[in-house]
Amino acid sequence: MDKSIPKARQLYNGDINTAVIAVQNATGFDITPAWWDANVGNNGTAEQILDRFDKAYAEFVASK
């Protein structure tokens, strides 16, 4: 896993979308709504969602 990928949970300041977009902008790899639905979803607390995103996104970037 690449340690240089920012963590959305650390960037989170009340808006999940802003944190996720900041991570994508920092890495240059964009996700799609379908990717989000398949790998993260919207169930659970903001922190749970962000933890799932951070894990799945690191794997996504590593696969590129």
CSV table of N, CA, C and O in Angstrom, one decimal:
chain,number,residue,atom,x,y,z
A,1,MET,N,0.8,-1.2,0.0
A,1,MET,CA,0.0,0.0,0.0
A,1,MET,C,0.9,1.2,0.0
A,1,MET,O,1.9,1.3,0.7
A,2,ASP,N,0.5,2.2,-0.8
A,2,ASP,CA,1.3,3.4,-1.0
A,2,ASP,C,1.0,4.4,0.2
A,2,ASP,O,-0.1,4.8,0.3
A,3,LYS,N,2.0,4.7,0.9
A,3,LYS,CA,1.9,5.6,2.1
A,3,LYS,C,1.7,7.0,1.7
A,3,LYS,O,1.3,7.8,2.5
A,4,SER,N,1.9,7.4,0.4
A,4,SER,CA,1.8,8.7,0.0
A,4,SER,C,0.3,9.1,-0.4
A,4,SER,O,0.1,10.3,-0.6
A,5,ILE,N,-0.6,8.2,-0.4
A,5,ILE,CA,-2.0,8.5,-0.6
A,5,ILE,C,-2.6,9.1,0.6
A,5,ILE,O,-2.5,8.5,1.7
A,6,PRO,N,-3.1,10.3,0.5
A,6,PRO,CA,-3.7,10.9,1.7
A,6,PRO,C,-4.9,10.1,2.2
A,6,PRO,O,-5.5,9.4,1.4
A,7,LYS,N,-5.2,10.1,3.4
A,7,LYS,CA,-6.3,9.4,4.0
A,7,LYS,C,-7.5,10.3,4.1
A,7,LYS,O,-7.4,11.4,4.7
A,8,ALA,N,-8.6,9.9,3.5
A,8,ALA,CA,-9.8,10.7,3.5
A,8,ALA,C,-10.3,10.9,5.0
A,8,ALA,O,-10.8,12.0,5.3
A,9,ARG,N,-10.1,9.9,5.8
A,9,ARG,CA,-10.6,10.1,7.2
A,9,ARG,C,-9.8,11.2,7.9
A,9,ARG,O,-10.3,11.9,8.7
A,10,GLN,N,-8.5,11.3,7.6
A,10,GLN,CA,-7.7,12.4,8.2
A,10,GLN,C,-8.1,13.8,7.7
A,10,GLN,O,-8.0,14.8,8.3
A,11,LEU,N,-8.6,13.8,6.4
A,11,LEU,CA,-9.0,15.1,5.8
A,11,LEU,C,-10.4,15.4,6.1
A,11,LEU,O,-10.8,16.6,5.9
A,12,TYR,N,-11.2,14.5,6.6
A,12,TYR,CA,-12.6,14.7,6.9
A,12,TYR,C,-12.8,15.8,7.9
A,12,TYR,O,-12.2,15.8,9.0
A,13,ASN,N,-13.7,16.7,7.5
A,13,ASN,CA,-14.0,17.8,8.3
A,13,ASN,C,-15.5,18.1,8.2
A,13,ASN,O,-15.9,19.3,8.0
A,14,GLY,N,-16.3,17.1,8.3
A,14,GLY,CA,-17.8,17.2,8.2
A,14,GLY,C,-18.4,16.9,6.9
A,14,GLY,O,-19.6,16.8,6.8
A,15,ASP,N,-17.6,16.7,5.8
A,15,ASP,CA,-18.2,16.4,4.5
A,15,ASP,C,-17.4,15.3,3.8
A,15,ASP,O,-16.2,15.5,3.4
A,16,ILE,N,-18.0,14.1,3.7
A,16,ILE,CA,-17.3,13.0,3.1
A,16,ILE,C,-16.9,13.3,1.7
A,16,ILE,O,-15.8,13.0,1.3
A,17,ASN,N,-17.8,13.9,0.9
A,17,ASN,CA,-17.5,14.1,-0.5
A,17,ASN,C,-16.2,15.0,-0.6
A,17,ASN,O,-15.4,14.7,-1.5
A,18,THR,N,-16.1,16.0,0.2
A,18,THR,CA,-14.9,16.9,0.1
A,18,THR,C,-13.6,16.1,0.4
A,18,THR,O,-12.6,16.3,-0.3
A,19,ALA,N,-13.7,15.3,1.4
A,19,ALA,CA,-12.5,14.5,1.7
A,19,ALA,C,-12.1,13.5,0.6
A,19,ALA,O,-11.0,13.4,0.2
A,20,VAL,N,-13.1,12.9,0.1
A,20,VAL,CA,-12.9,11.9,-1.0
A,20,VAL,C,-12.3,12.6,-2.3
A,20,VAL,O,-11.4,12.1,-2.9
A,21,ILE,N,-12.9,13.7,-2.6
A,21,ILE,CA,-12.5,14.5,-3.8
A,21,ILE,C,-11.0,15.0,-3.6
A,21,ILE,O,-10.2,14.9,-4.5
A,22,ALA,N,-10.7,15.4,-2.4
A,22,ALA,CA,-9.3,15.8,-2.1
A,22,ALA,C,-8.3,14.7,-2.3
A,22,ALA,O,-7.2,14.9,-2.9
A,23,VAL,N,-8.7,13.5,-1.9
A,23,VAL,CA,-7.8,12.4,-2.1
A,23,VAL,C,-7.6,12.1,-3.6
A,23,VAL,O,-6.5,11.9,-4.1
A,24,GLN,N,-8.7,12.1,-4.3
A,24,GLN,CA,-8.6,11.9,-5.8
A,24,GLN,C,-7.8,12.9,-6.5
A,24,GLN,O,-7.0,12.6,-7.3
A,25,ASN,N,-8.0,14.2,-6.1
A,25,ASN,CA,-7.2,15.3,-6.7
A,25,ASN,C,-5.7,15.1,-6.4
A,25,ASN,O,-4.9,15.4,-7.2
A,26,ALA,N,-5.4,14.6,-5.2
A,26,ALA,CA,-4.0,14.5,-4.8
A,26,ALA,C,-3.3,13.4,-5.5
A,26,ALA,O,-2.1,13.4,-5.8
A,27,THR,N,-4.0,12.3,-5.9
A,27,THR,CA,-3.4,11.2,-6.6
A,27,THR,C,-3.6,11.2,-8.1
A,27,THR,O,-2.8,10.6,-8.8
A,28,GLY,N,-4.6,11.9,-8.6
A,28,GLY,CA,-4.9,11.9,-10.0
A,28,GLY,C,-5.7,10.7,-10.5
A,28,GLY,O,-5.9,10.6,-11.7
A,29,PHE,N,-6.2,9.9,-9.6
A,29,PHE,CA,-7.0,8.8,-10.0
A,29,PHE,C,-8.4,9.0,-9.5
A,29,PHE,O,-8.7,9.1,-8.3
A,30,ASP,N,-9.4,9.1,-10.5
A,30,ASP,CA,-10.8,9.3,-10.2
A,30,ASP,C,-11.5,8.0,-10.1
A,30,ASP,O,-11.2,7.0,-10.8
A,31,ILE,N,-12.5,8.0,-9.2
A,31,ILE,CA,-13.4,6.8,-9.1
A,31,ILE,C,-14.7,7.2,-9.7
A,31,ILE,O,-15.0,8.3,-10.0
A,32,THR,N,-15.5,6.2,-10.0
A,32,THR,CA,-16.9,6.3,-10.5
A,32,THR,C,-17.9,6.0,-9.5
A,32,THR,O,-17.6,5.4,-8.5
A,33,PRO,N,-19.1,6.5,-9.7
A,33,PRO,CA,-20.2,6.1,-8.8
A,33,PRO,C,-20.3,4.6,-8.6
A,33,PRO,O,-20.6,4.1,-7.5
A,34,ALA,N,-20.2,3.9,-9.7
A,34,ALA,CA,-20.2,2.4,-9.7
A,34,ALA,C,-19.1,1.8,-8.8
A,34,ALA,O,-19.4,0.9,-8.1
A,35,TRP,N,-17.9,2.4,-8.9
A,35,TRP,CA,-16.8,1.9,-8.1
A,35,TRP,C,-17.2,2.1,-6.6
A,35,TRP,O,-17.0,1.3,-5.8
A,36,TRP,N,-17.7,3.3,-6.3
A,36,TRP,CA,-18.1,3.7,-4.9
A,36,TRP,C,-19.1,2.7,-4.4
A,36,TRP,O,-18.9,2.1,-3.3
A,37,ASP,N,-20.1,2.4,-5.2
A,37,ASP,CA,-21.2,1.5,-4.8
A,37,ASP,C,-20.6,0.1,-4.5
A,37,ASP,O,-21.0,-0.6,-3.5
A,38,ALA,N,-19.7,-0.4,-5.4
A,38,ALA,CA,-19.2,-1.7,-5.3
A,38,ALA,C,-18.2,-1.9,-4.2
A,38,ALA,O,-18.0,-3.0,-3.6
A,39,ASN,N,-17.4,-0.8,-3.8
A,39,ASN,CA,-16.3,-0.9,-2.9
A,39,ASN,C,-16.5,-0.2,-1.6
A,39,ASN,O,-15.8,-0.5,-0.6
A,40,VAL,N,-17.4,0.7,-1.5
A,40,VAL,CA,-17.5,1.5,-0.3
A,40,VAL,C,-18.9,1.5,0.2
A,40,VAL,O,-19.2,1.1,1.3
A,41,GLY,N,-19.9,2.0,-0.6
A,41,GLY,CA,-21.3,2.1,-0.2
A,41,GLY,C,-21.5,3.2,0.8
A,41,GLY,O,-20.6,4.0,1.1
A,42,ASN,N,-22.7,3.4,1.2
A,42,ASN,CA,-23.1,4.5,2.0
A,42,ASN,C,-23.7,4.1,3.4
A,42,ASN,O,-24.3,4.9,4.1
A,43,ASN,N,-23.5,2.8,3.8
A,43,ASN,CA,-24.0,2.4,5.1
A,43,ASN,C,-22.9,2.6,6.2
A,43,ASN,O,-21.8,2.5,5.9
A,44,GLY,N,-23.4,2.9,7.4
A,44,GLY,CA,-22.5,3.1,8.5
A,44,GLY,C,-22.3,4.5,8.8
A,44,GLY,O,-22.8,5.5,8.2
A,45,THR,N,-21.4,4.8,9.8
A,45,THR,CA,-21.0,6.1,10.2
A,45,THR,C,-20.1,6.7,9.2
A,45,THR,O,-19.5,6.0,8.3
A,46,ALA,N,-19.9,8.0,9.2
A,46,ALA,CA,-18.9,8.7,8.3
A,46,ALA,C,-17.6,8.0,8.4
A,46,ALA,O,-16.9,7.8,7.5
A,47,GLU,N,-17.2,7.8,9.7
A,47,GLU,CA,-15.8,7.2,9.9
A,47,GLU,C,-15.7,5.8,9.3
A,47,GLU,O,-14.7,5.5,8.7
A,48,GLN,N,-16.8,5.0,9.4
A,48,GLN,CA,-16.7,3.7,8.8
A,48,GLN,C,-16.7,3.8,7.3
A,48,GLN,O,-15.9,3.0,6.7
A,49,ILE,N,-17.4,4.7,6.7
A,49,ILE,CA,-17.4,4.8,5.3
A,49,ILE,C,-16.0,5.3,4.8
A,49,ILE,O,-15.5,4.7,3.8
A,50,LEU,N,-15.4,6.2,5.5
A,50,LEU,CA,-14.1,6.7,5.1
A,50,LEU,C,-13.0,5.7,5.3
A,50,LEU,O,-12.1,5.6,4.5
A,51,ASP,N,-13.1,4.9,6.3
A,51,ASP,CA,-12.2,3.8,6.5
A,51,ASP,C,-12.3,2.8,5.4
A,51,ASP,O,-11.2,2.3,4.8
A,52,ARG,N,-13.5,2.4,4.9
A,52,ARG,CA,-13.6,1.5,3.8
A,52,ARG,C,-13.1,2.2,2.5
A,52,ARG,O,-12.4,1.5,1.7
A,53,PHE,N,-13.4,3.5,2.3
A,53,PHE,CA,-12.8,4.1,1.2
A,53,PHE,C,-11.3,4.1,1.2
A,53,PHE,O,-10.7,3.8,0.1
A,54,ASP,N,-10.7,4.5,2.3
A,54,ASP,CA,-9.2,4.6,2.3
A,54,ASP,C,-8.6,3.2,2.0
A,54,ASP,O,-7.6,3.2,1.2
A,55,LYS,N,-9.2,2.2,2.5
A,55,LYS,CA,-8.6,0.8,2.2
A,55,LYS,C,-8.8,0.5,0.7
A,55,LYS,O,-7.9,0.1,0.0
A,56,ALA,N,-10.0,0.6,0.3
A,56,ALA,CA,-10.3,0.2,-1.1
A,56,ALA,C,-9.6,1.1,-2.1
A,56,ALA,O,-9.2,0.6,-3.2
A,57,TYR,N,-9.5,2.4,-1.8
A,57,TYR,CA,-8.9,3.3,-2.8
A,57,TYR,C,-7.4,3.0,-2.9
A,57,TYR,O,-6.8,3.1,-4.0
A,58,ALA,N,-6.7,2.7,-1.8
A,58,ALA,CA,-5.3,2.4,-1.8
A,58,ALA,C,-5.1,1.1,-2.7
A,58,ALA,O,-4.2,1.1,-3.5
A,59,GLU,N,-6.0,0.2,-2.7
A,59,GLU,CA,-5.9,-1.0,-3.5
A,59,GLU,C,-6.2,-0.6,-5.0
A,59,GLU,O,-5.5,-1.1,-5.9
A,60,PHE,N,-7.2,0.3,-5.2
A,60,PHE,CA,-7.5,0.8,-6.5
A,60,PHE,C,-6.3,1.4,-7.2
A,60,PHE,O,-5.9,1.1,-8.3
A,61,VAL,N,-5.6,2.3,-6.4
A,61,VAL,CA,-4.5,3.0,-7.0
A,61,VAL,C,-3.3,2.1,-7.2
A,61,VAL,O,-2.6,2.2,-8.2
A,62,ALA,N,-3.1,1.1,-6.3
A,62,ALA,CA,-2.0,0.1,-6.5
A,62,ALA,C,-2.2,-0.7,-7.8
A,62,ALA,O,-1.3,-1.2,-8.4
A,63,SER,N,-3.5,-0.9,-8.1
A,63,SER,CA,-3.8,-1.7,-9.3
A,63,SER,C,-3.6,-1.0,-10.6
A,63,SER,O,-3.6,-1.6,-11.7
A,64,LYS,N,-3.4,0.3,-10.6
A,64,LYS,CA,-3.2,1.2,-11.8
A,64,LYS,C,-1.8,1.2,-12.2
A,64,LYS,O,-0.8,1.0,-11.5
